[in-house]
mmCIF file of C-alpha atoms in Angstrom:
data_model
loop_
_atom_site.group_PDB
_atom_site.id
_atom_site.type_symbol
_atom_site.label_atom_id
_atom_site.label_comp_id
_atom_site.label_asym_id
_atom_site.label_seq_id
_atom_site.Cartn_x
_atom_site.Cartn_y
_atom_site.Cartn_z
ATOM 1 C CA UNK A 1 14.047 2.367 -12.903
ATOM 2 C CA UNK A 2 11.056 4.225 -12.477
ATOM 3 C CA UNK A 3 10.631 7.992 -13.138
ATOM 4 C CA UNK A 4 8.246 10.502 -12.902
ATOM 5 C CA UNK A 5 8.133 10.286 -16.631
ATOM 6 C CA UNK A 6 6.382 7.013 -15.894
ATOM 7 C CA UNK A 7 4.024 8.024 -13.424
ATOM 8 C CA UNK A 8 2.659 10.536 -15.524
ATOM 9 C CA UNK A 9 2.272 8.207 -18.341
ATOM 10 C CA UNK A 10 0.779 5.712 -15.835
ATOM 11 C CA UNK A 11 -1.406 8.655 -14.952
ATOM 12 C CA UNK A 12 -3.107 8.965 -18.306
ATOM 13 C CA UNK A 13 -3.380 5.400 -18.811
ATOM 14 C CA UNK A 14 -5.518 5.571 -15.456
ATOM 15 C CA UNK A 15 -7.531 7.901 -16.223
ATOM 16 C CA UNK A 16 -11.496 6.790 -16.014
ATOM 17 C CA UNK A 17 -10.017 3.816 -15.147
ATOM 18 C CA UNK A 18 -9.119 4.385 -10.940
ATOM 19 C CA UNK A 19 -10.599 6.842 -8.154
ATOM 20 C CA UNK A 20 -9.311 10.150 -7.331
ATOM 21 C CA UNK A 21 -9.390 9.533 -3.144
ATOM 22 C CA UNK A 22 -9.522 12.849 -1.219
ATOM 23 C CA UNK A 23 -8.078 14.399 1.725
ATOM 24 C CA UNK A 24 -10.419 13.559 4.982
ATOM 25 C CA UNK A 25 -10.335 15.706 8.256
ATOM 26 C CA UNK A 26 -11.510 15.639 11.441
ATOM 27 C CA UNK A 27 -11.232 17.821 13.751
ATOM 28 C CA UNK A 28 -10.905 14.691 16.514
ATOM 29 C CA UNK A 29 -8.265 13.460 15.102
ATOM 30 C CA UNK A 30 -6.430 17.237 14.447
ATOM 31 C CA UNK A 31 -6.760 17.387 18.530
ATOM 32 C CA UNK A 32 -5.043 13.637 19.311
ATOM 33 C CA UNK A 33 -2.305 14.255 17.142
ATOM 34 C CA UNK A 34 -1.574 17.967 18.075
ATOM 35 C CA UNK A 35 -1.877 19.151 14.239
ATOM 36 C CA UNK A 36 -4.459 19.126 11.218
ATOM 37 C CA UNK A 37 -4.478 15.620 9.720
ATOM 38 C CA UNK A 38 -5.315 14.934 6.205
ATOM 39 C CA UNK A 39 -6.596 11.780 5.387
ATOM 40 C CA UNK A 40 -6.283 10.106 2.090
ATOM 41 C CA UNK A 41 -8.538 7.080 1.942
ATOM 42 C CA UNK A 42 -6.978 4.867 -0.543
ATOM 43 C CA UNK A 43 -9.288 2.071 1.097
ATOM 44 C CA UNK A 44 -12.237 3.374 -1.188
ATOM 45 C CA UNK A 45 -9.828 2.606 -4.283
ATOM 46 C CA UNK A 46 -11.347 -0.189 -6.222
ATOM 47 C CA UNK A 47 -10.830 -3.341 -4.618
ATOM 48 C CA UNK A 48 -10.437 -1.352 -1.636
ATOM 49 C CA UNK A 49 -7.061 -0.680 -1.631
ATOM 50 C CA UNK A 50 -4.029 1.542 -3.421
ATOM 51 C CA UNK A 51 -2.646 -2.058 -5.287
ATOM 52 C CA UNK A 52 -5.360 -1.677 -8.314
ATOM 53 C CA UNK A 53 -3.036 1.787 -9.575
ATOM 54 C CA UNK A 54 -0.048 -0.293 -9.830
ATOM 55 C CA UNK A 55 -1.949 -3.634 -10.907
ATOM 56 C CA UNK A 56 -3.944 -1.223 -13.945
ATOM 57 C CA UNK A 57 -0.600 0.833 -14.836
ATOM 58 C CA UNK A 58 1.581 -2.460 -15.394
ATOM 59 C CA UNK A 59 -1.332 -4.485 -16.747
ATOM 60 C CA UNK A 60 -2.375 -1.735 -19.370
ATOM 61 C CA UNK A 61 2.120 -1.576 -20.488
ATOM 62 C CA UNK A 62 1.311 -4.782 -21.671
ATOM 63 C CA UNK A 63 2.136 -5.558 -25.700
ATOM 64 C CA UNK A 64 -1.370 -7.389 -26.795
ATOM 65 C CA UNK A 65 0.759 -10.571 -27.339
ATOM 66 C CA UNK A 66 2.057 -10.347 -23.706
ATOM 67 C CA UNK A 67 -1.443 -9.575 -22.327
ATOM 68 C CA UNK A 68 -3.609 -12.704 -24.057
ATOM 69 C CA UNK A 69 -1.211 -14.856 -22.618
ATOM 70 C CA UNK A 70 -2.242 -14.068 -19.409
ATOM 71 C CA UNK A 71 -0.671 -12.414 -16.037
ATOM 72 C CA UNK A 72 0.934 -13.568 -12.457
ATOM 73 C CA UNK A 73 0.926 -12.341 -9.050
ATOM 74 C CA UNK A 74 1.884 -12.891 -5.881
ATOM 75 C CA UNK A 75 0.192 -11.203 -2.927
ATOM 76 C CA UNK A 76 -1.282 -11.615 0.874
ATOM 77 C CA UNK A 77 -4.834 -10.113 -0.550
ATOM 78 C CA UNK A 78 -4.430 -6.688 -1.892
ATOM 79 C CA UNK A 79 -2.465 -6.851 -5.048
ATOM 80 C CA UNK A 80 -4.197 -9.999 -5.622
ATOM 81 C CA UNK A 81 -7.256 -8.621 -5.870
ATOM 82 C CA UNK A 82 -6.221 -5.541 -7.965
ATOM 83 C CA UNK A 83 -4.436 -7.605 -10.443
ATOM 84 C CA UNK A 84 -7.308 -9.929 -10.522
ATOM 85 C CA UNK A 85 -9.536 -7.002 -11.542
ATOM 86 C CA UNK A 86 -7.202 -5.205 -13.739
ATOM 87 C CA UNK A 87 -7.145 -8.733 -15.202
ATOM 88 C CA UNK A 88 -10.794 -9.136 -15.993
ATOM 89 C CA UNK A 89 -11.193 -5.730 -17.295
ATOM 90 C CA UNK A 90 -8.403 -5.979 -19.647
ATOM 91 C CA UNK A 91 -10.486 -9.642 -20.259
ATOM 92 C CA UNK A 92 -7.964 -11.521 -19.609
ATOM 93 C CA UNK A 93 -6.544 -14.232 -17.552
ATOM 94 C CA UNK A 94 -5.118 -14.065 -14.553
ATOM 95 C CA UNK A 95 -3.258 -16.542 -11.512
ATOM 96 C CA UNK A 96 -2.617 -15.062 -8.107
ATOM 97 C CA UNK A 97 -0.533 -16.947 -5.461
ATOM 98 C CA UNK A 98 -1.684 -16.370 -1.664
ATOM 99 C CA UNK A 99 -0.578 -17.034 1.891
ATOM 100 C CA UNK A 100 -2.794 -19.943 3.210
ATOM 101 C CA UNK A 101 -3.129 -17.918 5.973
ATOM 102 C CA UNK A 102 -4.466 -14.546 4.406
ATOM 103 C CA UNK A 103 -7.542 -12.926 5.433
ATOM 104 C CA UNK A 104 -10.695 -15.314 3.696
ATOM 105 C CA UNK A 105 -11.895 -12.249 2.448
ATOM 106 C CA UNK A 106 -9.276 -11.349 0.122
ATOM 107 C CA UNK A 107 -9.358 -15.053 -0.704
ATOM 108 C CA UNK A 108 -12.808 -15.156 -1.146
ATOM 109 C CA UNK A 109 -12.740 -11.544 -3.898
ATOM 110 C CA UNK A 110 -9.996 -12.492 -5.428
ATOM 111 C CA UNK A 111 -11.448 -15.559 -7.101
ATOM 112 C CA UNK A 112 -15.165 -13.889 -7.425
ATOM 113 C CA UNK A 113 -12.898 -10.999 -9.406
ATOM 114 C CA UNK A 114 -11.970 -13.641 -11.704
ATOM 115 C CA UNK A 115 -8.418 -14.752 -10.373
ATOM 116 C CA UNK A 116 -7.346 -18.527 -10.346
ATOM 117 C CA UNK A 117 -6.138 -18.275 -6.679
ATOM 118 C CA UNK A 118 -3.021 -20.699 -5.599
ATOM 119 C CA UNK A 119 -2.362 -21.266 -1.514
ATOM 120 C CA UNK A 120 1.251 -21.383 -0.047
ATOM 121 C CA UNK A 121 2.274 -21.287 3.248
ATOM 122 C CA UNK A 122 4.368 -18.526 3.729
ATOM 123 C CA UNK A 123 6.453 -19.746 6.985
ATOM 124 C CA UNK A 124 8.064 -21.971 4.727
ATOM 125 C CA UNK A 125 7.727 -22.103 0.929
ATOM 126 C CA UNK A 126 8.736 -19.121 -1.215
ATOM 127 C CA UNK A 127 5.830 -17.053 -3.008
ATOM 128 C CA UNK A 128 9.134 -16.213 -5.303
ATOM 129 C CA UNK A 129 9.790 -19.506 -6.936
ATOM 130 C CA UNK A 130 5.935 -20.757 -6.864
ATOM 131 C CA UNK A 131 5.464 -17.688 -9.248
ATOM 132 C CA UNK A 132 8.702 -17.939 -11.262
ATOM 133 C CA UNK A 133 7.982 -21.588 -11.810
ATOM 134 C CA UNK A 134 4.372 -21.125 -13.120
ATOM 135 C CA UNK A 135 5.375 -17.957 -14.797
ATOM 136 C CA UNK A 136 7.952 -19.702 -16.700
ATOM 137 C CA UNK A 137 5.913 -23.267 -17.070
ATOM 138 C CA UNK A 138 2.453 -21.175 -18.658
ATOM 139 C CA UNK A 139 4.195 -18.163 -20.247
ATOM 140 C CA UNK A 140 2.565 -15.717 -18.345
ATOM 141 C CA UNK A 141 3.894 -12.234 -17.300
ATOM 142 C CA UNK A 142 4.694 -11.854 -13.552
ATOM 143 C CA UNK A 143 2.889 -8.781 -12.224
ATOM 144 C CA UNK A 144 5.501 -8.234 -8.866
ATOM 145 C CA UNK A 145 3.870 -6.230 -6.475
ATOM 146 C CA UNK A 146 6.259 -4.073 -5.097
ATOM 147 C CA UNK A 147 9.631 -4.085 -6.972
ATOM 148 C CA UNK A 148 8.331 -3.257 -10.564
ATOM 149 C CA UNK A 149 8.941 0.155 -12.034
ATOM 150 C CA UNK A 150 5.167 -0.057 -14.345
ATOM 151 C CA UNK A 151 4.058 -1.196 -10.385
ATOM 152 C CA UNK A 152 5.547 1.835 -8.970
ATOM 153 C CA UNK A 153 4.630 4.229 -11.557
ATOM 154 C CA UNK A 154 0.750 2.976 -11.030
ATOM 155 C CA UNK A 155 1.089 3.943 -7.241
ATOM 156 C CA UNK A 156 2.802 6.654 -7.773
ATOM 157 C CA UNK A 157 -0.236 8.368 -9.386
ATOM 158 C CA UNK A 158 -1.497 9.064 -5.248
ATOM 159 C CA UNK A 159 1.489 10.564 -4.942
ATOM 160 C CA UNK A 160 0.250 13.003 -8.010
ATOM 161 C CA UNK A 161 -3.183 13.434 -6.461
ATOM 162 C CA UNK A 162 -1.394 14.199 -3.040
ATOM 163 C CA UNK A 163 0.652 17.190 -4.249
ATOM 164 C CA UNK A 164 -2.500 18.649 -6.091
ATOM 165 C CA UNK A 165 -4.647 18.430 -3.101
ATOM 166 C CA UNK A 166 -2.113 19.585 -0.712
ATOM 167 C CA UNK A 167 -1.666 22.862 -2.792
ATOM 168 C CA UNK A 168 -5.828 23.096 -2.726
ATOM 169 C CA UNK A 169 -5.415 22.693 1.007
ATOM 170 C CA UNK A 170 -3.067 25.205 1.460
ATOM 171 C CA UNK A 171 -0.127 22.354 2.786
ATOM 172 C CA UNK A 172 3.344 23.061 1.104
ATOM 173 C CA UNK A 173 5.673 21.756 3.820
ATOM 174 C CA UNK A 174 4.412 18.250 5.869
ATOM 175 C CA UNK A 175 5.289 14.612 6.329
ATOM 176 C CA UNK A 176 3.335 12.020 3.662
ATOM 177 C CA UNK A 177 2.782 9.136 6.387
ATOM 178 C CA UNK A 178 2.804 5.896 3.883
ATOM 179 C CA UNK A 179 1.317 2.106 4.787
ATOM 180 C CA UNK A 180 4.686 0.387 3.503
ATOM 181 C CA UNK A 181 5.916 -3.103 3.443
ATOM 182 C CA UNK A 182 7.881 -3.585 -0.218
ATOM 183 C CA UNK A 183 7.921 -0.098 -1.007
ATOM 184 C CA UNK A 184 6.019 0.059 -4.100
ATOM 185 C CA UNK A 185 3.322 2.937 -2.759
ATOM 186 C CA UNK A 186 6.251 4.649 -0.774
ATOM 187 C CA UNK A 187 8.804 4.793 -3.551
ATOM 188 C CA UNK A 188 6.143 6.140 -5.976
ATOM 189 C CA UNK A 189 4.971 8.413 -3.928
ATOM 190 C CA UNK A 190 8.050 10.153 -3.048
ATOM 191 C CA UNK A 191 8.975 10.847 -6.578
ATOM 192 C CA UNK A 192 5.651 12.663 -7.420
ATOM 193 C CA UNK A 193 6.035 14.628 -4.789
ATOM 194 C CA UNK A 194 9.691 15.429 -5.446
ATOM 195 C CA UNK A 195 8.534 16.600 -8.714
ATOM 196 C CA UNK A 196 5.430 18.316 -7.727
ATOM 197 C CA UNK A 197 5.444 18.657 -3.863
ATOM 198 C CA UNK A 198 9.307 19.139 -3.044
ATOM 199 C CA UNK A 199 7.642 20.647 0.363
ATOM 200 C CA UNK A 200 6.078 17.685 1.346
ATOM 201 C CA UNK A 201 8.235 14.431 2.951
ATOM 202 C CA UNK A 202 6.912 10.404 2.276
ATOM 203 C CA UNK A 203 7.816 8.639 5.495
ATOM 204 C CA UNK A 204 7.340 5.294 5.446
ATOM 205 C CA UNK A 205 5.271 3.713 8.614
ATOM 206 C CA UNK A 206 5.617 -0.189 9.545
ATOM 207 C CA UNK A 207 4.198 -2.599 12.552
ATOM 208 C CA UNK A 208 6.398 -2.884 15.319
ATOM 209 C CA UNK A 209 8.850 -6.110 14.614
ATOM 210 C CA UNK A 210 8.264 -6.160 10.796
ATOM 211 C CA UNK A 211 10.050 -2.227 10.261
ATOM 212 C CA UNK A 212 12.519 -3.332 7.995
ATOM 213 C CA UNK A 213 12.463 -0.404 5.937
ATOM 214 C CA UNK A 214 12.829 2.215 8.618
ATOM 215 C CA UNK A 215 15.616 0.135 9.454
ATOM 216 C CA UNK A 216 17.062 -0.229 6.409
ATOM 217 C CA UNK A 217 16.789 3.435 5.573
ATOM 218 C CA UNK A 218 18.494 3.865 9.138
ATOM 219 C CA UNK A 219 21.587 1.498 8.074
ATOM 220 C CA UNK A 220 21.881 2.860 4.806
ATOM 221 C CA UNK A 221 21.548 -0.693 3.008
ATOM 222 C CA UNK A 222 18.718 -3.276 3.144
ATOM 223 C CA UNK A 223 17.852 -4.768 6.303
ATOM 224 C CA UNK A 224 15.281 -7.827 6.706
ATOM 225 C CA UNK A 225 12.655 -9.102 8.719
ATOM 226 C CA UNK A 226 13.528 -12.621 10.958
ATOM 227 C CA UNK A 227 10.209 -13.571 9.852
ATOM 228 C CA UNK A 228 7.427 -12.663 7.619
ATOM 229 C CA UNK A 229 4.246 -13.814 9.262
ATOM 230 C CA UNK A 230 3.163 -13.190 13.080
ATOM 231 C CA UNK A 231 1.710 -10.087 13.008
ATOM 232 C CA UNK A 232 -2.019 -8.809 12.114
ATOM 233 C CA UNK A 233 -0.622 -5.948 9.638
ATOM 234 C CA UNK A 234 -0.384 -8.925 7.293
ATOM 235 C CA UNK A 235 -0.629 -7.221 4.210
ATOM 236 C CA UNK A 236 2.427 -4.930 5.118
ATOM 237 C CA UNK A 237 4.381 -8.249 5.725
ATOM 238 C CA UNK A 238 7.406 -8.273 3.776
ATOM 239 C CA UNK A 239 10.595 -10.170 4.068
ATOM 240 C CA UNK A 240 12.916 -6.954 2.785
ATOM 241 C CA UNK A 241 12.427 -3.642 1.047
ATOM 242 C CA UNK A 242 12.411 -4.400 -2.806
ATOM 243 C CA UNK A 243 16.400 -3.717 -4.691
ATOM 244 C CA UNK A 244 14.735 -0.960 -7.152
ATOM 245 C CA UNK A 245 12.614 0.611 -4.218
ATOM 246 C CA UNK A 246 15.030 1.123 -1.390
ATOM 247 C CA UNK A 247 17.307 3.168 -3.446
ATOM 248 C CA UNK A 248 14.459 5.449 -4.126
ATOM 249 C CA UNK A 249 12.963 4.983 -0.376
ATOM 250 C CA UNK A 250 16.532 5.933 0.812
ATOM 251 C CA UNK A 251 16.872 8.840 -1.540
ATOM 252 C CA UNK A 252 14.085 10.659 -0.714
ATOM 253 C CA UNK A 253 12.176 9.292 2.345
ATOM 254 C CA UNK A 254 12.253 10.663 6.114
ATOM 255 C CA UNK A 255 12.746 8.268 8.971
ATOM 256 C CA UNK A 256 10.274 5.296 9.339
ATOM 257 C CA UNK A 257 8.047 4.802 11.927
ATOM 258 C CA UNK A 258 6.331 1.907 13.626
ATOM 259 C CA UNK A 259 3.578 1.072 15.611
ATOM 260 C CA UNK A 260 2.092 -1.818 17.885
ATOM 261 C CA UNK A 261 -0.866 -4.029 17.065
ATOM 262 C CA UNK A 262 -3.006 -2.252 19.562
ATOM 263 C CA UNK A 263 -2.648 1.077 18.089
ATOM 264 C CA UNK A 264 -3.452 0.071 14.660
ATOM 265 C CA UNK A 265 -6.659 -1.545 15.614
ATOM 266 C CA UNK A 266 -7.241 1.763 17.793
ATOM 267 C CA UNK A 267 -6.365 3.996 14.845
ATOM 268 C CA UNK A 268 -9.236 1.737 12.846
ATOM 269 C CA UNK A 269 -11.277 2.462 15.290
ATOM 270 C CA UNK A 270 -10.571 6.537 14.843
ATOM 271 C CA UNK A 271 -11.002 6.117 11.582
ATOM 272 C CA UNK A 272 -14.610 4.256 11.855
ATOM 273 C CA UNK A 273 -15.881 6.815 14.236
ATOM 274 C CA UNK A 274 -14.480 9.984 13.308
ATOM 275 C CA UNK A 275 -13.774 10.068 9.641
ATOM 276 C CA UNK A 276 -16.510 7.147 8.835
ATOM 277 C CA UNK A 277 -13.873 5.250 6.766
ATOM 278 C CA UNK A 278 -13.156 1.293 7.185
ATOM 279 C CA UNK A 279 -9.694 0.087 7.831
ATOM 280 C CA UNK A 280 -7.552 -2.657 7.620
ATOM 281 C CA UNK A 281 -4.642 -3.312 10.202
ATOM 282 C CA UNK A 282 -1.971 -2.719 7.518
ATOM 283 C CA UNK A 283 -3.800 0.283 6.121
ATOM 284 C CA UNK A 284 -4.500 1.806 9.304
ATOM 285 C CA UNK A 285 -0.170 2.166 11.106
ATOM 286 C CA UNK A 286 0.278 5.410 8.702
ATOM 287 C CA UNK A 287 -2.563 6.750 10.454
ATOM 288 C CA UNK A 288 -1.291 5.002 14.255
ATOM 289 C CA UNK A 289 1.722 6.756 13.531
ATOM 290 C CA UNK A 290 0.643 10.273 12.966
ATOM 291 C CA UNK A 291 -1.561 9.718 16.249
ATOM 292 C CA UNK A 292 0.372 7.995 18.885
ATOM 293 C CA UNK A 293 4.029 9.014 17.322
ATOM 294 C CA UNK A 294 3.129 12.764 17.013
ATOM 295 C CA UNK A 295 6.627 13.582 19.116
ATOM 296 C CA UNK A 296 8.384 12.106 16.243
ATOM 297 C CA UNK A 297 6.770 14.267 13.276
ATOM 298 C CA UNK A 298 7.107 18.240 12.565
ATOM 299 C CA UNK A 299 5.045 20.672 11.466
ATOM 300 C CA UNK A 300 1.678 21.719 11.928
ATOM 301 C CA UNK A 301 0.104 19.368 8.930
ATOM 302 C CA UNK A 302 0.619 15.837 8.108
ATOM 303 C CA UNK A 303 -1.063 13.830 5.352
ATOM 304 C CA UNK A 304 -2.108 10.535 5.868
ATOM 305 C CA UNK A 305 -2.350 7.679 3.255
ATOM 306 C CA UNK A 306 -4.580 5.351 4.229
ATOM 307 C CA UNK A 307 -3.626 2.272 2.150
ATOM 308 C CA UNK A 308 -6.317 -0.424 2.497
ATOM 309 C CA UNK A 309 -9.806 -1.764 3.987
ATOM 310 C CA UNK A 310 -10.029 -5.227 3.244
ATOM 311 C CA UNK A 311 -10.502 -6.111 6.902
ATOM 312 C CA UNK A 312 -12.624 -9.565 8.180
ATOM 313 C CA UNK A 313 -15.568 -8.741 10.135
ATOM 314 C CA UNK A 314 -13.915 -10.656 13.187
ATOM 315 C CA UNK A 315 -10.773 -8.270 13.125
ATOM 316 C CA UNK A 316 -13.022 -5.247 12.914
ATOM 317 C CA UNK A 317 -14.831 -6.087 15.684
ATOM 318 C CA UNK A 318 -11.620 -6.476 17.954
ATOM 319 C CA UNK A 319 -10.552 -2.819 16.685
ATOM 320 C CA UNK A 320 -14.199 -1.511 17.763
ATOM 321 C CA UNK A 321 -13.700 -2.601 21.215
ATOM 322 C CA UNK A 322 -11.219 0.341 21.537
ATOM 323 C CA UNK A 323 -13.796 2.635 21.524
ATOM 324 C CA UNK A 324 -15.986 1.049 24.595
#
């Protein structure tokens, strides 16, 4: 299970190693939402996204023996590409299993970062068993991306940054709006701030349709998704929250929220204009939410984490058209 024991241990490991992301304002954005917003752009993370914390922080637990056989991963993009780089910095191999139907850019990086990339199509063959099976058949170590206590202890290091910058800031009670699909960046969140930030709330935020978590969390008990593809917040896709992160989302977290397609692609296009910042859908419904579900949050701060900007030019240009 992870602790904050490990998040401060990933913490140390990381150090030199990832970027500390700030807090972004606008004022903009303070007057559509009705209270000051605190960005924190994890999309200038290397690899442009949070998933290189969690991919460094497990990568780096490693024994040498483990680590020269080489590493796993399954992943729409993201965590592909952070294990991939973790990979080659740690100089060694690595394999990363993708959704034929993931953006070509996160295709494209994650084999120039150095990853051996593997196609599936997620509507009907199980990322799951093609990584157990190779896993098993090459002895490598499967990096999960979600539901992975070294995993959750790497993201959990924002969650560390957060509660620092927040005091700086002068924020000691506000909602943490979180990008969430598995729960990896959620869960690890929440438990640095419980240690360092009890003030401050991690609320997970979800596309419309594919808000399994803020329905699990408002059943009590894992809830899934009728499907795991069909929406452009593809890299939040998941088919259930992870068994060792809903315990922890449950624990701690405030209720979920969820937005349509439309108003992540608008809350890209905030971002572009007013904070100067690129999105991706999935990266950009924590920010949707505290804009066009202020009635639903409290308080007169709320801190954003942007999660990701690995976005194709072609969906970019459909979340520009919001501001014309």
């Amino acid at each position: 299970m992870s602790t904050i024991d490990l998040i401060e241990a990933a913490a140390h490991r990381l150090q030199g190693h990832v970027r500390v992301t700030p807090l972004l304002t606008s004022p903009f954005l303070d007057e559509i939402a009705g209270r000051r917003v605190l960005v924190k752009p994890e999309c200038l993370q290397h690899t442009g996204s949070f998933k290189f914390r969690g991919a460094w922080s497990a990568i780096s637990a490693l024994s040498e023996a483990e680590r020269q056989l080489g590493v796993i991963a399954y992943s729409s993009g993201n965590h592909a590409q952070g294990v991939a780089l973790a990979a080659a910095k740690h100089g060694i191999s690595s394999v990363i299993i993708m959704p034929s139907d993931a953006p070509q850019l996160k295709i494209d990086n994650t084999r120039v970062l150095g990853g051996e990339v593997v196609l599936y199509d997620r509507a009907t063959e199980s990322r799951e068993e093609i990584g157990n099976a190779l896993a098993s058949e090459r002895g490598l170590t499967l990096i999960r991306p979600y539901d992975e206590p070294q995993v959750i202890a790497g993201q959990g290091t924002a969650g560390l940054e957060i509660a620092r910058q927040a005091k700086a800031a002068g924020v000691s009670n506000a909602d943490v709006l979180v990008c969430c699909g598995g729960g990896g960046l959620t869960s690890g969140i929440a438990l640095a701030l419980e240690a360092h930030a009890p003030g401050l709330r991690a609320r997970p935020c979800e596309p419309d349709g594919f808000d399994d978590v803020k329905r699990s969390l408002e059943a009590g008990q894992i809830q899934g998704n009728p499907a795991t593809a069909g929406n452009i917040c593809e890299a939040i896709l998941t088919p259930q929250p992870g068994d060792i992160t809903f315990p922890i989302l449950n624990r701690l977290c405030g209720p979920g929220l969820s937005v349509t397609e439309d108003e992540a692609l608008h809350a890209m296009a905030l971002a572009f204009l007013r904070l100067k910042i690129v999105l991706e859908p999935g990266g950009a419904v924590s920010l949707a939410s505290a804009l066009f579900r202020k009635d639903q949050i409290e308080g007169d701060d709320v801190i954003v984490v942007a999660s990701g900007g690995n976005v194709d030019p072609g969906v970019f240009a459909r979340a520009l058209e919001f501001l014309t």
